[in-house]
Amino acid sequence: MGGYMTDIVLVALIGVGGTVGGTLLGMFGNSIIEKIRAKSEKRLYITKVRFDHEFEIYQTLSEKHLTMVYDIGAAVMVARGASLPEGVQSMKDFCYVIAQHIDEADMQNKRSAPFISKEIFNSYKELGELSRLALSRFDLWRIICESSQETVKFNHQYYDKKKAQLELEEYQKQLSHLSDDILDQVRNHLIIENNE
C-alpha cells in the first residue's frame, strides 16, 4: 500500500511540475519569441531606411551626371551645325553652363563618397574627367570659329576646327559608353543591396 501511495504522489507531483513548468516555459517562450521578432523587425526597418537613403543618393548622382553627359551630346550637335540649347545666348555661355554642370556633378560625387560604392564613385570621377576633356575640345572649336585663326595651339598640339570637333566627338562616344556602364553598375549594386 505504501508503494502505491508513493506512485500516486509521484504522478501527482510530475503532473503539477509539468503544469508549472509548462506555464513558465510558455511565459518565457513567448517573451523570447517577442524579443526575436522585435529584433528582426528592427533590423528589417534599418535595412529599408538605409536602402531608401542609398537609392536617393544614386538617383541624385545619376541626374547630375546625365545632365553633364547630355550637355556634351548637345555640344557635339552644335559643332555639327545645330542651334544652341534654348535659353543659351552664345557658345561661350554654353561652355560656362557645361562647366557649371560638370562642377555640380563632381561636388555631388564628392559629397556622396562615404555613402556609395568606391567602384561607382571612381566611375563617376572618370566620367567627370572625360567631360572636362570634351568641354576643352568644344571650347577650342568655339575659339577657332569665333576668331580669324585657322589653328590654335593647345597642349603642344595645333588644332583646327575639324581636329577639335573629331576629338570632341570621340570623347562624347566614350562618355556615352561609360555613362551606360555606370547605370548598369548602380542597378546591379542596388539589386544586391536590396537582396541582402
Tab-separated table of C-alpha atoms in Angstrom:
chain	number	residue	atom	x	y	z
A	1	MET	CA	0.000	0.000	0.000
A	2	GLY	CA	2.858	2.349	0.792
A	3	GLY	CA	4.360	1.785	-2.676
A	4	TYR	CA	1.021	2.509	-4.350
A	5	MET	CA	0.653	5.764	-2.445
A	6	THR	CA	4.162	6.806	-3.391
A	7	ASP	CA	3.376	6.187	-7.059
A	8	ILE	CA	0.245	8.329	-6.830
A	9	VAL	CA	2.129	11.149	-5.101
A	10	LEU	CA	4.902	10.870	-7.644
A	11	VAL	CA	2.460	11.044	-10.584
A	12	ALA	CA	0.693	13.998	-8.961
A	13	LEU	CA	3.990	15.803	-8.391
A	14	ILE	CA	5.040	15.171	-12.005
A	15	GLY	CA	1.659	16.496	-13.153
A	16	VAL	CA	1.965	19.629	-11.007
A	17	GLY	CA	5.615	20.069	-12.068
A	18	GLY	CA	4.657	19.650	-15.710
A	19	THR	CA	1.851	22.187	-15.407
A	20	VAL	CA	4.041	24.731	-13.585
A	21	GLY	CA	6.957	24.031	-15.965
A	22	GLY	CA	4.692	24.334	-19.000
A	23	THR	CA	3.275	27.614	-17.725
A	24	LEU	CA	6.741	29.007	-17.030
A	25	LEU	CA	8.040	27.751	-20.370
A	26	GLY	CA	5.026	29.308	-22.093
A	27	MET	CA	5.635	32.657	-20.398
A	28	PHE	CA	9.364	32.692	-21.079
A	29	GLY	CA	8.938	31.148	-24.538
A	30	ASN	CA	6.553	33.930	-25.610
A	31	SER	CA	8.935	36.532	-24.218
A	32	ILE	CA	11.861	35.041	-26.167
A	33	ILE	CA	9.805	34.857	-29.370
A	34	GLU	CA	8.692	38.504	-28.927
A	35	LYS	CA	12.317	39.632	-28.429
A	36	ILE	CA	13.450	37.756	-31.557
A	37	ARG	CA	10.542	39.195	-33.568
A	38	ALA	CA	11.290	42.752	-32.354
A	39	LYS	CA	14.986	42.401	-33.259
A	40	SER	CA	14.095	41.076	-36.690
A	41	GLU	CA	11.618	43.906	-37.354
A	42	LYS	CA	14.170	46.497	-36.191
A	43	ARG	CA	16.861	45.007	-38.459
A	44	LEU	CA	14.428	44.975	-41.410
A	45	TYR	CA	13.430	48.611	-40.748
A	46	ILE	CA	17.080	49.747	-40.569
A	47	THR	CA	17.875	47.883	-43.802
A	48	LYS	CA	14.921	49.513	-45.572
A	49	VAL	CA	15.808	53.016	-44.352
A	50	ARG	CA	19.442	52.505	-45.396
A	51	PHE	CA	18.404	51.217	-48.832
A	52	ASP	CA	15.954	54.102	-49.370
A	53	HIS	CA	18.640	56.644	-48.427
A	54	GLU	CA	21.216	54.997	-50.700
A	55	PHE	CA	18.674	54.880	-53.537
A	56	GLU	CA	18.066	58.648	-53.179
A	57	ILE	CA	21.817	59.316	-53.294
A	58	TYR	CA	22.232	57.298	-56.501
A	59	GLN	CA	19.185	58.956	-58.035
A	60	THR	CA	20.636	62.440	-57.401
A	61	LEU	CA	24.068	61.384	-58.687
A	62	SER	CA	22.556	59.901	-61.842
A	63	GLU	CA	20.551	63.049	-62.582
A	64	LYS	CA	23.602	65.315	-62.166
A	65	HIS	CA	25.827	63.133	-64.327
A	66	LEU	CA	23.231	62.518	-67.026
A	67	THR	CA	22.784	66.302	-67.335
A	68	MET	CA	26.534	66.596	-67.830
A	69	VAL	CA	26.552	63.831	-70.467
A	70	TYR	CA	23.569	65.429	-72.218
A	71	ASP	CA	25.443	68.756	-72.346
A	72	ILE	CA	28.381	67.159	-74.142
A	73	GLY	CA	25.989	65.494	-76.604
A	74	ALA	CA	24.407	68.907	-77.241
A	75	ALA	CA	27.902	70.411	-77.768
A	76	VAL	CA	28.567	67.787	-80.464
A	77	MET	CA	25.287	68.731	-82.157
A	78	VAL	CA	26.228	72.438	-82.048
A	79	ALA	CA	29.638	71.640	-83.581
A	80	ARG	CA	27.762	69.807	-86.366
A	81	GLY	CA	25.607	72.860	-87.075
A	82	ALA	CA	22.632	72.624	-84.686
A	83	SER	CA	21.307	75.615	-82.758
A	84	LEU	CA	22.378	76.346	-79.204
A	85	PRO	CA	20.114	74.921	-76.481
A	86	GLU	CA	17.135	77.053	-75.526
A	87	GLY	CA	17.998	79.931	-73.223
A	88	VAL	CA	21.713	79.963	-74.115
A	89	GLN	CA	22.798	83.159	-75.880
A	90	SER	CA	26.275	82.268	-77.137
A	91	MET	CA	28.719	79.381	-77.464
A	92	LYS	CA	30.836	80.949	-74.710
A	93	ASP	CA	27.787	80.988	-72.406
A	94	PHE	CA	27.145	77.350	-73.292
A	95	CYS	CA	30.727	76.494	-72.267
A	96	TYR	CA	30.032	78.137	-68.879
A	97	VAL	CA	26.796	76.167	-68.477
A	98	ILE	CA	28.566	72.881	-69.281
A	99	ALA	CA	31.413	73.702	-66.867
A	100	GLN	CA	28.885	74.517	-64.133
A	101	HIS	CA	27.073	71.194	-64.626
A	102	ILE	CA	30.390	69.296	-64.556
A	103	ASP	CA	31.337	71.046	-61.285
A	104	GLU	CA	27.916	70.310	-59.742
A	105	ALA	CA	28.185	66.623	-60.657
A	106	ASP	CA	31.731	66.463	-59.272
A	107	MET	CA	30.687	68.121	-55.987
A	108	GLN	CA	27.722	65.752	-55.627
A	109	ASN	CA	30.043	62.789	-56.206
A	110	LYS	CA	32.468	64.043	-53.527
A	111	ARG	CA	29.626	64.671	-51.050
A	112	SER	CA	28.284	61.169	-51.652
A	113	ALA	CA	31.660	59.400	-51.476
A	114	PRO	CA	31.286	57.992	-47.925
A	115	PHE	CA	27.880	56.523	-48.724
A	116	ILE	CA	28.374	54.891	-52.135
A	117	SER	CA	30.365	52.065	-53.637
A	118	LYS	CA	34.023	53.010	-54.220
A	119	GLU	CA	33.875	51.455	-57.684
A	120	ILE	CA	30.890	53.615	-58.651
A	121	PHE	CA	32.498	56.713	-57.107
A	122	ASN	CA	35.607	56.146	-59.258
A	123	SER	CA	33.493	55.587	-62.376
A	124	TYR	CA	31.657	58.880	-61.793
A	125	LYS	CA	35.016	60.585	-61.250
A	126	GLU	CA	36.253	59.220	-64.585
A	127	LEU	CA	33.040	60.427	-66.241
A	128	GLY	CA	33.731	63.937	-64.923
A	129	GLU	CA	37.304	63.886	-66.249
A	130	LEU	CA	36.125	62.782	-69.693
A	131	SER	CA	33.517	65.560	-69.650
A	132	ARG	CA	36.199	68.144	-68.908
A	133	LEU	CA	38.299	66.860	-71.823
A	134	ALA	CA	35.274	67.018	-74.118
A	135	LEU	CA	34.470	70.541	-72.939
A	136	SER	CA	38.056	71.665	-73.630
A	137	ARG	CA	37.723	70.440	-77.239
A	138	PHE	CA	34.378	72.184	-77.663
A	139	ASP	CA	35.895	75.387	-76.288
A	140	LEU	CA	38.822	75.046	-78.743
A	141	TRP	CA	36.340	74.562	-81.575
A	142	ARG	CA	34.447	77.674	-80.374
A	143	ILE	CA	37.622	79.798	-80.182
A	144	ILE	CA	38.611	78.816	-83.732
A	145	CYS	CA	35.088	79.565	-85.008
A	146	GLU	CA	34.979	82.965	-83.332
A	147	SER	CA	38.492	84.082	-84.301
A	148	SER	CA	40.245	84.713	-87.560
A	149	GLN	CA	42.762	81.969	-86.760
A	150	GLU	CA	42.613	78.676	-88.587
A	151	THR	CA	44.567	76.834	-85.901
A	152	VAL	CA	45.081	77.150	-82.161
A	153	LYS	CA	47.918	75.646	-80.108
A	154	PHE	CA	46.768	73.610	-77.124
A	155	ASN	CA	48.877	71.162	-75.061
A	156	HIS	CA	51.774	71.374	-77.540
A	157	GLN	CA	49.490	70.476	-80.471
A	158	TYR	CA	47.882	72.525	-83.198
A	159	TYR	CA	44.133	72.220	-83.603
A	160	ASP	CA	41.910	73.284	-86.446
A	161	LYS	CA	38.105	73.140	-86.308
A	162	LYS	CA	37.977	69.629	-87.746
A	163	LYS	CA	40.515	68.141	-85.295
A	164	ALA	CA	38.826	69.788	-82.291
A	165	GLN	CA	35.435	68.508	-83.448
A	166	LEU	CA	36.695	64.956	-84.060
A	167	GLU	CA	38.229	64.759	-80.576
A	168	LEU	CA	35.042	66.220	-79.063
A	169	GLU	CA	33.002	63.513	-80.822
A	170	GLU	CA	35.390	60.793	-79.666
A	171	TYR	CA	35.164	61.926	-76.033
A	172	GLN	CA	31.369	62.089	-76.340
A	173	LYS	CA	31.271	58.437	-77.503
A	174	GLN	CA	33.444	57.385	-74.552
A	175	LEU	CA	31.226	59.396	-72.192
A	176	SER	CA	28.066	57.810	-73.506
A	177	HIS	CA	29.514	54.305	-73.178
A	178	LEU	CA	30.843	54.918	-69.649
A	179	SER	CA	27.547	56.509	-68.593
A	180	ASP	CA	25.657	53.383	-69.700
A	181	ASP	CA	28.158	51.197	-67.810
A	182	ILE	CA	27.679	53.250	-64.639
A	183	LEU	CA	23.904	52.919	-64.840
A	184	ASP	CA	24.384	49.136	-65.001
A	185	GLN	CA	26.807	49.268	-62.039
A	186	VAL	CA	24.310	51.245	-59.958
A	187	ARG	CA	21.410	48.982	-60.933
A	188	ASN	CA	23.377	45.822	-60.050
A	189	HIS	CA	24.652	47.326	-56.796
A	190	LEU	CA	21.145	48.272	-55.667
A	191	ILE	CA	19.765	44.831	-56.553
A	192	ILE	CA	22.485	43.147	-54.485
A	193	GLU	CA	21.960	45.562	-51.561
A	194	ASN	CA	18.192	45.015	-51.634
A	195	ASN	CA	18.562	41.215	-51.578
A	196	GLU	CA	20.948	41.075	-48.625
